[in-house]
PDB file of C-alpha atoms in Angstrom:
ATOM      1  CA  UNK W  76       0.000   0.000   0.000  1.00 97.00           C
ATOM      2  CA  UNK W  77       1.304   3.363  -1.039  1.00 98.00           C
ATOM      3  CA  UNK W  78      -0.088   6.653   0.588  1.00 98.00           C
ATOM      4  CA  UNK W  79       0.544  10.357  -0.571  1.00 98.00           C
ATOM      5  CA  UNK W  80       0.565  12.776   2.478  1.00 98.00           C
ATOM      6  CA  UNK W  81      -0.257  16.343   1.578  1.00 98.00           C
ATOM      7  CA  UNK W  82       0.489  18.992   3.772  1.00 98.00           C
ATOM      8  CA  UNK W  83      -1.157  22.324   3.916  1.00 97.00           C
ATOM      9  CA  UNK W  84      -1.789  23.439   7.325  1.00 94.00           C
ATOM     10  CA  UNK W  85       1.946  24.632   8.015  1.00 95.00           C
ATOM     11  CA  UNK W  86       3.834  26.042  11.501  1.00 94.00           C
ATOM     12  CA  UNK W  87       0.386  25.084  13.304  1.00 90.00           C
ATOM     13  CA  UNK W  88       2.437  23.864  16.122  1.00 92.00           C
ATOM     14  CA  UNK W  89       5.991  23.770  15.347  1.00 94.00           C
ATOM     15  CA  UNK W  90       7.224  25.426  18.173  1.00 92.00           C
ATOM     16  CA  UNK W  91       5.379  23.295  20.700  1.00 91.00           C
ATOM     17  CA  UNK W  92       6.410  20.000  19.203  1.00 93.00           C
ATOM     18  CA  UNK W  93       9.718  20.684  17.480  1.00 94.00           C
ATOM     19  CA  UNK W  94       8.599  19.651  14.299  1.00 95.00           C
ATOM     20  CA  UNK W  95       5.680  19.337  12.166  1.00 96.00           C
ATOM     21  CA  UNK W  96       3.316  16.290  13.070  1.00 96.00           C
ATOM     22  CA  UNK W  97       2.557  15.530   9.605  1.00 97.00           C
ATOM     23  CA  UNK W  98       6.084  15.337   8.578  1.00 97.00           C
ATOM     24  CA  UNK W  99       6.867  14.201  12.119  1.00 96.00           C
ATOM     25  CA  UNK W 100       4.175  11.116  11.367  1.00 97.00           C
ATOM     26  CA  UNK W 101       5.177  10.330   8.024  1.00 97.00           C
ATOM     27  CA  UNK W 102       8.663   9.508   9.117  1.00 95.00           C
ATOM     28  CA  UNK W 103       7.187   7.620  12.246  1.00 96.00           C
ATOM     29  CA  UNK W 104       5.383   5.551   9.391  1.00 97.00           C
ATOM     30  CA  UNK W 105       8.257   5.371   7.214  1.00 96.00           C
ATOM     31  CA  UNK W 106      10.558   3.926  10.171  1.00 94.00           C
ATOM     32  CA  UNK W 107       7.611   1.290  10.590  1.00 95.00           C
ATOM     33  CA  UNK W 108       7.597   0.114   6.934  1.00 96.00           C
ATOM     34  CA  UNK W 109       5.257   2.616   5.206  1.00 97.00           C
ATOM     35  CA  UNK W 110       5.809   3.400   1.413  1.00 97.00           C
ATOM     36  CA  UNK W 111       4.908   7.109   1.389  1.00 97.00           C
ATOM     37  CA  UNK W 112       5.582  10.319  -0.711  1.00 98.00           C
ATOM     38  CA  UNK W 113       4.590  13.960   0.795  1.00 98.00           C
ATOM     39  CA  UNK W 114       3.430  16.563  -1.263  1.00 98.00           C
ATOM     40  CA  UNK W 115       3.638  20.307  -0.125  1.00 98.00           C
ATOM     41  CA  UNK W 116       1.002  22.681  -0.758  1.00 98.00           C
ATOM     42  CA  UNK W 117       0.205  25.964   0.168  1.00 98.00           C
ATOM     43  CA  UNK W 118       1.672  27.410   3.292  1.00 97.00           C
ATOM     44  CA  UNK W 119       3.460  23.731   3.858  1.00 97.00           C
ATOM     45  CA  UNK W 120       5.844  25.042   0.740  1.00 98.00           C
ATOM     46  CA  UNK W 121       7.888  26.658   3.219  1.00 97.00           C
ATOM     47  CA  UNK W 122       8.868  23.413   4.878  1.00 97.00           C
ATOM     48  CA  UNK W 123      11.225  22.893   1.890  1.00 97.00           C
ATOM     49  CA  UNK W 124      13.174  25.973   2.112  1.00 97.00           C
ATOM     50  CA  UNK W 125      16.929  25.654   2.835  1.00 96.00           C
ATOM     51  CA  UNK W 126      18.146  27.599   5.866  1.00 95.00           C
ATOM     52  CA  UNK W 127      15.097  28.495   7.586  1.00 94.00           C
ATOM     53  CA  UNK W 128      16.031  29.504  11.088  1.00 95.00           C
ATOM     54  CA  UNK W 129      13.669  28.979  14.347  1.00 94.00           C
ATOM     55  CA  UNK W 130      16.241  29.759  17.176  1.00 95.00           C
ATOM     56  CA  UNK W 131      16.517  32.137  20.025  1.00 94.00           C
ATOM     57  CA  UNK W 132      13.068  32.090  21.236  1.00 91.00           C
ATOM     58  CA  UNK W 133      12.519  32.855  24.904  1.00 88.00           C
ATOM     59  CA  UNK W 134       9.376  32.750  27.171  1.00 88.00           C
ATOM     60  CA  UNK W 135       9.786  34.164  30.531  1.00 89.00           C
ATOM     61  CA  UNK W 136      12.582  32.428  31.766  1.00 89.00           C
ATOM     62  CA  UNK W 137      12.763  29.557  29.539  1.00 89.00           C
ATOM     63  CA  UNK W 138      14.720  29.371  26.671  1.00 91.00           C
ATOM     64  CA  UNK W 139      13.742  27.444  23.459  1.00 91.00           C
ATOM     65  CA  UNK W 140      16.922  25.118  23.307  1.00 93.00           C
ATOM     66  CA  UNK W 141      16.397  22.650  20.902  1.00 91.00           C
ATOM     67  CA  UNK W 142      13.823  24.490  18.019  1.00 94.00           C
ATOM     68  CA  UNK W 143      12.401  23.093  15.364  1.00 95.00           C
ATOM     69  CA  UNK W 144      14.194  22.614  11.858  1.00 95.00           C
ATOM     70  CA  UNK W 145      11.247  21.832   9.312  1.00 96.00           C
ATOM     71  CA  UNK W 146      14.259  21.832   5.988  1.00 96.00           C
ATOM     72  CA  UNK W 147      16.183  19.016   7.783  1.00 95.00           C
ATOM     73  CA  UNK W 148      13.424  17.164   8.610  1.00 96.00           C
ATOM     74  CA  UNK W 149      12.436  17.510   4.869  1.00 97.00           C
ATOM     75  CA  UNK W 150      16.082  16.279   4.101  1.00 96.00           C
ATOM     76  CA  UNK W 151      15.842  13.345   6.539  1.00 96.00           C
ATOM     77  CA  UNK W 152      12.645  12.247   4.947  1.00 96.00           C
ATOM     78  CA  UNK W 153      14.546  12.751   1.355  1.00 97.00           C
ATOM     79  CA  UNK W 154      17.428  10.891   2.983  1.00 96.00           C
ATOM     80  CA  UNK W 155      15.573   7.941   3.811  1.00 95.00           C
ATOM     81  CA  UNK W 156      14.014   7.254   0.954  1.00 95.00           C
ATOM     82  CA  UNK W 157      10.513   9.779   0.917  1.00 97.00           C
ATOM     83  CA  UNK W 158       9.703  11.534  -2.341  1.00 98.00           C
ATOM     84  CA  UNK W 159       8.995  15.268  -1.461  1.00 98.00           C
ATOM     85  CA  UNK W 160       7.119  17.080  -3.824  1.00 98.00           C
ATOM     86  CA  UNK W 161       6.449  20.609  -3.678  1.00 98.00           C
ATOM     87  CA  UNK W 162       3.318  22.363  -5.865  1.00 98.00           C
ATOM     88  CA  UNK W 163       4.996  24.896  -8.151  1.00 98.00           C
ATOM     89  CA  UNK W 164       2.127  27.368  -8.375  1.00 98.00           C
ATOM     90  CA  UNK W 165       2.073  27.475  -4.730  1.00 98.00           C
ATOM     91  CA  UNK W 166       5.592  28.592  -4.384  1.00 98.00           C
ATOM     92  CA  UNK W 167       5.694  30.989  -7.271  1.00 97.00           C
ATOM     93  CA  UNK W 168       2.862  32.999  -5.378  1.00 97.00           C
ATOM     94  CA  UNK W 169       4.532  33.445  -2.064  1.00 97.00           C
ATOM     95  CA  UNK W 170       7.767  34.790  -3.712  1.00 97.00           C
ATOM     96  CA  UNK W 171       9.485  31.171  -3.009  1.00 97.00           C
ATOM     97  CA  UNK W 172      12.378  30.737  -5.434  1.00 95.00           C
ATOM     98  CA  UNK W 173      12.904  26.696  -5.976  1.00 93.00           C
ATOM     99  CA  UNK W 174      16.598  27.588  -5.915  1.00 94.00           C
ATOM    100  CA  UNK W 175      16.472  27.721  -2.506  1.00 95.00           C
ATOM    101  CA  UNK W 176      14.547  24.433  -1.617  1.00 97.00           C
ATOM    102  CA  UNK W 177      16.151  21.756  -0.571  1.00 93.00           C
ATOM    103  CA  UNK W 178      18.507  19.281  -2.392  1.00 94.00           C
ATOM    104  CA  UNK W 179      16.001  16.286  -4.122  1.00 97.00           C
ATOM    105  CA  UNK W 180      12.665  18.070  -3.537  1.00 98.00           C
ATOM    106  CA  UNK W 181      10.444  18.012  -6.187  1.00 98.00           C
ATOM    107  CA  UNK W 182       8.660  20.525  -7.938  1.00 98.00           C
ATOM    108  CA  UNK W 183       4.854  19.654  -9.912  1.00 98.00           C
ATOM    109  CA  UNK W 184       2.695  21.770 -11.206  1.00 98.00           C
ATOM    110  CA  UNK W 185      -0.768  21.504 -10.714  1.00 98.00           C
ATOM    111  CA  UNK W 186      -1.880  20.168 -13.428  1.00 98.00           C
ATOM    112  CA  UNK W 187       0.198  17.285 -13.355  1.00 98.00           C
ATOM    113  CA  UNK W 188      -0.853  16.820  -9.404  1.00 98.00           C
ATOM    114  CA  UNK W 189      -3.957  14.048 -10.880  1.00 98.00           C
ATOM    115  CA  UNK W 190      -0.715  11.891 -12.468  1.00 98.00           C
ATOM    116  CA  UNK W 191       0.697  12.166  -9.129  1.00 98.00           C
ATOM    117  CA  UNK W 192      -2.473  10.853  -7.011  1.00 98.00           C
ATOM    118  CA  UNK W 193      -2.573   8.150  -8.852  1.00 98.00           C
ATOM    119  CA  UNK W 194       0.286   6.718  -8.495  1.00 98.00           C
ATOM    120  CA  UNK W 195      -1.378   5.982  -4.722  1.00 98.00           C
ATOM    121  CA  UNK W 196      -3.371   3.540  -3.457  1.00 98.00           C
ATOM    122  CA  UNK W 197      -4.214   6.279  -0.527  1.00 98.00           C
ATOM    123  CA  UNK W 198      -4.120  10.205  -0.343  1.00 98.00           C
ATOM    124  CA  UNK W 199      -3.970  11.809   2.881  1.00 98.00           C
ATOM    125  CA  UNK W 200      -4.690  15.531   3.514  1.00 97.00           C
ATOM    126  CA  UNK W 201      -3.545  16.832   6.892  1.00 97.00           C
TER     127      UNK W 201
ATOM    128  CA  UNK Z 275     -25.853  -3.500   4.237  1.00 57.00           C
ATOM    129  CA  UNK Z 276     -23.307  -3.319   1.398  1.00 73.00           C
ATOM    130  CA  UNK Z 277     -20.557  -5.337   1.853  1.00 90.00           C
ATOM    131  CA  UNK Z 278     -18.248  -4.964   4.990  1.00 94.00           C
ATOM    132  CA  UNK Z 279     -15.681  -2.380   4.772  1.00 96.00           C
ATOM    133  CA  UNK Z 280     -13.361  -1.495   7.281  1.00 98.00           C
ATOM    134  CA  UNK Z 281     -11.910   2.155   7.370  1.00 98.00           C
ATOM    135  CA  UNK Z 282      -9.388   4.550   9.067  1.00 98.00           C
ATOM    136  CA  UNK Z 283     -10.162   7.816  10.314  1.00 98.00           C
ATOM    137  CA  UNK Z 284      -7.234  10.003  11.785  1.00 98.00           C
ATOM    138  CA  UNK Z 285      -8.452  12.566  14.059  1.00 98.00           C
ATOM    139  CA  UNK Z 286      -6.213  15.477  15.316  1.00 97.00           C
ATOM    140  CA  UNK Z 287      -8.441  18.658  17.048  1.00 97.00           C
ATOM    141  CA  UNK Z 288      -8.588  18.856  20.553  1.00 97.00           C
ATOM    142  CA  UNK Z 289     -12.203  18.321  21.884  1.00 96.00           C
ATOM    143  CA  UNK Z 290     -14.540  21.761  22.250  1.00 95.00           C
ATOM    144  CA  UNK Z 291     -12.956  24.498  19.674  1.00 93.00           C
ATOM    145  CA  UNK Z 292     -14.254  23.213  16.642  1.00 92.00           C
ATOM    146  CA  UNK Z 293     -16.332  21.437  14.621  1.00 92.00           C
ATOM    147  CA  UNK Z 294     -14.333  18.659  12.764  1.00 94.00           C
ATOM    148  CA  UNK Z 295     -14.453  16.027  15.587  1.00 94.00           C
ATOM    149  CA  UNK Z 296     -17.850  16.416  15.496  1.00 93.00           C
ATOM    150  CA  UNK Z 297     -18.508  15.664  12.301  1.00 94.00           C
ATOM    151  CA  UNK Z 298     -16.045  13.183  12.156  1.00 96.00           C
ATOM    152  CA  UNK Z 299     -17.873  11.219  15.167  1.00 96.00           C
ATOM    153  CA  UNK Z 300     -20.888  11.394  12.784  1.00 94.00           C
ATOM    154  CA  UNK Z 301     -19.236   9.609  10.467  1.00 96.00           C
ATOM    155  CA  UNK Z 302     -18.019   6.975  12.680  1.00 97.00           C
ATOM    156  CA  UNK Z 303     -21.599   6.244  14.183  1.00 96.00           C
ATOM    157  CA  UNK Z 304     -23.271   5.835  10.758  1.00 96.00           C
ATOM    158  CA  UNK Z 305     -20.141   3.590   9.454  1.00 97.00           C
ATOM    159  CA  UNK Z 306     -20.846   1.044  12.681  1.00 97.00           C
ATOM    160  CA  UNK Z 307     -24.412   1.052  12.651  1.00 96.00           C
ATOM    161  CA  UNK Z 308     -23.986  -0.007   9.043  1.00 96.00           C
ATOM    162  CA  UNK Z 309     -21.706  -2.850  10.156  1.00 97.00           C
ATOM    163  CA  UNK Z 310     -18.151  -1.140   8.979  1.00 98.00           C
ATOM    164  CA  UNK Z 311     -15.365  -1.834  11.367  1.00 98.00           C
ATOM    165  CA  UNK Z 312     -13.802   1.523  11.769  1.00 98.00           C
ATOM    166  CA  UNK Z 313     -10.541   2.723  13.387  1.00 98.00           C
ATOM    167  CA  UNK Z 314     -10.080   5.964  15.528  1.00 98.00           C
ATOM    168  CA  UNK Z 315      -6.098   6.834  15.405  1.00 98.00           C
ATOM    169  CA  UNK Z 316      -6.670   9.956  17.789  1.00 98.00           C
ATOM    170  CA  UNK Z 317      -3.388  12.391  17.125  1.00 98.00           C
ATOM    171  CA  UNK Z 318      -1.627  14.881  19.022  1.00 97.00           C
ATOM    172  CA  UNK Z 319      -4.646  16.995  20.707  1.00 97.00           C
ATOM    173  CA  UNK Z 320      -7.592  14.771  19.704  1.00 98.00           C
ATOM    174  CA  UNK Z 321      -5.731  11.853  22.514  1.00 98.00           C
ATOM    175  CA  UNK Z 322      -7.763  14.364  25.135  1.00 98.00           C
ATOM    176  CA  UNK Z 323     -11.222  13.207  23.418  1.00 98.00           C
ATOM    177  CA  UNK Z 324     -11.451  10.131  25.430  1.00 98.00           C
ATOM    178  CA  UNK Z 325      -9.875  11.635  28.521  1.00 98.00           C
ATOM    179  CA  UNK Z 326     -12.208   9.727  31.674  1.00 98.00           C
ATOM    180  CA  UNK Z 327     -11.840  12.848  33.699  1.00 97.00           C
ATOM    181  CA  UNK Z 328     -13.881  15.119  31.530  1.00 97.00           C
ATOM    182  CA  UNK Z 329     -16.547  16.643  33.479  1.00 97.00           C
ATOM    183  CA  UNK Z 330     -20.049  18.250  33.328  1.00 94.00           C
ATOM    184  CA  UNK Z 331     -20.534  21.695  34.434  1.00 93.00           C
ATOM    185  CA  UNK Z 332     -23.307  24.033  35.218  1.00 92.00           C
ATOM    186  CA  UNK Z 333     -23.837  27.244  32.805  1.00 90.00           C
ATOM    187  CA  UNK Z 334     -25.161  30.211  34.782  1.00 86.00           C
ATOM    188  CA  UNK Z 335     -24.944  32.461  31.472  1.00 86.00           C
ATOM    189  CA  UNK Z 336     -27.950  29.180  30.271  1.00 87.00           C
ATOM    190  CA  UNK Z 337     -28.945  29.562  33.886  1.00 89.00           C
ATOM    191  CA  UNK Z 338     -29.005  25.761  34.309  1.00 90.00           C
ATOM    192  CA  UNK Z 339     -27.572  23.931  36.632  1.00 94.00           C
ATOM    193  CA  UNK Z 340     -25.366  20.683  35.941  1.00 94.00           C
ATOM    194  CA  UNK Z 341     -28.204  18.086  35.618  1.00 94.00           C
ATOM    195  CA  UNK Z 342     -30.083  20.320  33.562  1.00 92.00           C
ATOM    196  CA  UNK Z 343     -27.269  21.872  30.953  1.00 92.00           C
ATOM    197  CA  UNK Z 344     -26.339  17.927  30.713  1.00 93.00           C
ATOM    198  CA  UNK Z 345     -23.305  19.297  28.894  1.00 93.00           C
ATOM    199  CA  UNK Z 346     -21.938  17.539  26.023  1.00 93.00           C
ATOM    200  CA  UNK Z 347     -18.457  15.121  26.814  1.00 95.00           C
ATOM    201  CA  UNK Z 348     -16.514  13.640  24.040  1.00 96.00           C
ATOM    202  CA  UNK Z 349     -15.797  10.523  26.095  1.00 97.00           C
ATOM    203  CA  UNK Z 350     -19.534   9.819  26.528  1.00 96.00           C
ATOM    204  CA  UNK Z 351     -19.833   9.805  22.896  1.00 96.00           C
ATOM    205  CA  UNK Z 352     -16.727   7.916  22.265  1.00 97.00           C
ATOM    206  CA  UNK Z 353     -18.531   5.432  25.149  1.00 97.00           C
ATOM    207  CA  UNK Z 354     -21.651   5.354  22.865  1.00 96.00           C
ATOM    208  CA  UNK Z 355     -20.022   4.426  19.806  1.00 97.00           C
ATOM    209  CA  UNK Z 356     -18.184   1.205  21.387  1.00 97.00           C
ATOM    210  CA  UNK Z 357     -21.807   0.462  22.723  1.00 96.00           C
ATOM    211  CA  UNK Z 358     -23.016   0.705  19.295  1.00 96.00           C
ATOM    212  CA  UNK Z 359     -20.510  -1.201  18.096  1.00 97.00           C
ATOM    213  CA  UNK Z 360     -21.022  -3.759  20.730  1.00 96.00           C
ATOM    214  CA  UNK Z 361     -24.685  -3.789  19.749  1.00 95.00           C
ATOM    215  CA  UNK Z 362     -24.537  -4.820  16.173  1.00 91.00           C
ATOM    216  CA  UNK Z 363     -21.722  -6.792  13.820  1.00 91.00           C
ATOM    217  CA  UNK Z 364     -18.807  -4.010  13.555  1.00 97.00           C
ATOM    218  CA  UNK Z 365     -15.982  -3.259  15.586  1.00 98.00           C
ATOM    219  CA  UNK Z 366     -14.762  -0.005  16.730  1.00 98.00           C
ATOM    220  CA  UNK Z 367     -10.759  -0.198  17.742  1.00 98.00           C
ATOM    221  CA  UNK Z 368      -9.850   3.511  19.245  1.00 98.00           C
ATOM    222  CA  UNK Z 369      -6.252   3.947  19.312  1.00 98.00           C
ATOM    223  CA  UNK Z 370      -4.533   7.228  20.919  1.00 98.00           C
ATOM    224  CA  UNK Z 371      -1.275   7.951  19.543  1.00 98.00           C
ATOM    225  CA  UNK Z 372       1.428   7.302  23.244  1.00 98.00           C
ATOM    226  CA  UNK Z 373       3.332  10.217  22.727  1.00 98.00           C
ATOM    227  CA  UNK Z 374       0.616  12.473  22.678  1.00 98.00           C
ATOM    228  CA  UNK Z 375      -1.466  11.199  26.094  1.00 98.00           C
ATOM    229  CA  UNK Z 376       2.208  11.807  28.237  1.00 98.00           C
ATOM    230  CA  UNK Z 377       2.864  15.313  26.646  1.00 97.00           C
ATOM    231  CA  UNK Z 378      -0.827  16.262  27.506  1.00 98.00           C
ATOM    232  CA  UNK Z 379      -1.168  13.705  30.543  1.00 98.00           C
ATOM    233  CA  UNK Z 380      -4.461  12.513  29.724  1.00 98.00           C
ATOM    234  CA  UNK Z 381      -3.163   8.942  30.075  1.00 98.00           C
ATOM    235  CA  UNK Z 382      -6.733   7.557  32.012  1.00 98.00           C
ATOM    236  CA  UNK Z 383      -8.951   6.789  29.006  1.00 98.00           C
ATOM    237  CA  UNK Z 384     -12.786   5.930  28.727  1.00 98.00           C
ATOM    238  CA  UNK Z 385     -13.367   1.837  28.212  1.00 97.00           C
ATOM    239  CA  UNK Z 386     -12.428   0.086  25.112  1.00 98.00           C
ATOM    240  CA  UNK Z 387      -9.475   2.915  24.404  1.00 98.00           C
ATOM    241  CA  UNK Z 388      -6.126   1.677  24.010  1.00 98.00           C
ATOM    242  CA  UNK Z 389      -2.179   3.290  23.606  1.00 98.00           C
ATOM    243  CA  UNK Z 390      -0.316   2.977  20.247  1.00 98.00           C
ATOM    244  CA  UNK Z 391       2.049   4.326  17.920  1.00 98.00           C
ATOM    245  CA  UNK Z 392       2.104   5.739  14.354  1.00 98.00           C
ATOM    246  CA  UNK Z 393       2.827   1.849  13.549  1.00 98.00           C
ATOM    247  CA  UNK Z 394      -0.640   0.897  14.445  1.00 98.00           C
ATOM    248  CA  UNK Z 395      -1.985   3.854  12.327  1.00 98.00           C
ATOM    249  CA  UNK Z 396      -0.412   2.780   9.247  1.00 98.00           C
ATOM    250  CA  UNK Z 397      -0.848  -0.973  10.056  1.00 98.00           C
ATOM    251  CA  UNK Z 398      -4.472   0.412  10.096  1.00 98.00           C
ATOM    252  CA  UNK Z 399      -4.761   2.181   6.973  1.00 98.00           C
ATOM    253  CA  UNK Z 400      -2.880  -0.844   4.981  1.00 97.00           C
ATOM    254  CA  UNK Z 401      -5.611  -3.061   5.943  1.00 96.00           C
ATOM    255  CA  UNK Z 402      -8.982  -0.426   5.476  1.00 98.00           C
ATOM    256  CA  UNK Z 403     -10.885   0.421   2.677  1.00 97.00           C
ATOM    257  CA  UNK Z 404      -9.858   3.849   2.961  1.00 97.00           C
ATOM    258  CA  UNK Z 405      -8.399   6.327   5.039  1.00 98.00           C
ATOM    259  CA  UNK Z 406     -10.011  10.123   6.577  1.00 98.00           C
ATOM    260  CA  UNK Z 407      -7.126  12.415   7.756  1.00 98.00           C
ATOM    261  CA  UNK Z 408      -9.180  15.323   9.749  1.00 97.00           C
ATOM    262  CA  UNK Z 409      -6.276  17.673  10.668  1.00 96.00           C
ATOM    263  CA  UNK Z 410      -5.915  20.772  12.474  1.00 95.00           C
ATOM    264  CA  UNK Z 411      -6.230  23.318  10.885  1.00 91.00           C
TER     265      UNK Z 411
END
């Protein structure tokens, strides 16, 4: 069974969990045998820029030591085997230049996005 | 009934700020009472919906008191649906994801509830008809 995992909803709670729980999830799945590929939409088209930078958050006294890092997540899941497609429109109208995504992610335009869900048995939106 | 299915729903909203669980429990109820086993892989926030501590309250701005605003709990309703499964030919299996109970501490859960991992959620969806991600959003 193969199962696309597209990702809109993006930074909902990165700072509380350290990472994304979609992405987070997916590589859970992945460790456990799952044959995935994640496709980025919308706001989740940040995830694949290279270099984004999280740190030096403070609350009160405590002091975010360990923040989250959404691009190497994205390169651990291209690392271990995870296709990682990003929707080309969707970049293009937030002023995201695909130079700057990470090495091995994908870009599809949206016409070509029905190929793509095909290629699944499952499509999950989160 | 059609033929047997058995199907995955991933839930992920925190119980009473939206709408989505609702809904989702909807879907749930009808899929048992038509005989479909279904399972609940309850994610990050939506581990609380079976929380056994959940309690009634009173409403003064309703001005009624606790017996008579018979508030709403998510863990009745998850109760209800294992009785409903229990009731007919389907089988509900309600999983929340491990992780998620310790961070939020809700580890006593209603009846029929059980701990897993992302492993059980994919081990879920491999073996379902189909799968209904209801994310935060």
């Amino acid at each position: 069974m193969r199962a696309l995992q597209i990702i809109r909803s993006a930074y909902r709670c990165t700072i509380e969990e350290q990472d994304d729980p979609a992405l987070w999830i997916a590589r859970a799945m992945k460790g456990a045998g799952a044959s995935l590929a994640v496709l980025l939409r919308g706001n989740a088209v940040g995830y694949a820029v290279e270099g984004q930078d999280a740190t030096g958050l403070s609350i009160g006294t405590r002091a975010q030591t360990r923040p989250p890092s959404l691009d190497q997540d994205i390169n651990a899941l291209i690392g271990g085997g995870t296709d990682v497609y990003v929707v080309a429109e969707d970049a293009d109208e937030r002023g995201i230049d695909v130079l700057g995504f990470a090495p091995g992610v994908k870009t599809i335009p949206r016409h070509e996005l029905p190929r793509l869900f095909a290629e699944f048995d499952q499509v999950w939106h989160w | 009934m059609s033929e047997k299915k058995k199907l995955t729903i991933c839930l992920m909203d925190a119980p009473f700020e939206q709408a989505r669980t609702v809904t989702a429990l909807r879907l749930v109820d009808l899929a048992l009472r038509r005989g479909h086993d279904v399972t609940v892989f309850a994610y990050e926030g939506a581990v609380a919906l079976s929380f056994a501590k959940q309690k009634k309250h009173a409403n003064a701005v309703h001005g009624c008191g606790v017996e008579e605003e018979d508030h709403p709990l998510p863990r009745e309703w998850i109760a209800g649906l294992f009785e409903v499964a229990a009731q007919g030919d389907a089988k509900l299996d309600w999983i929340n994801c491990g992780l998620c109970v310790d961070e939020r501490g809700v580890e006593e859960a209603v009846q029929g509830c059980r701990r897993g991992s992302p492993a059980d959620f994919w081990g879920a969806a491999t073996g379902s008809t189909n799968t209904l991600v209801v994310a935060t959003r």
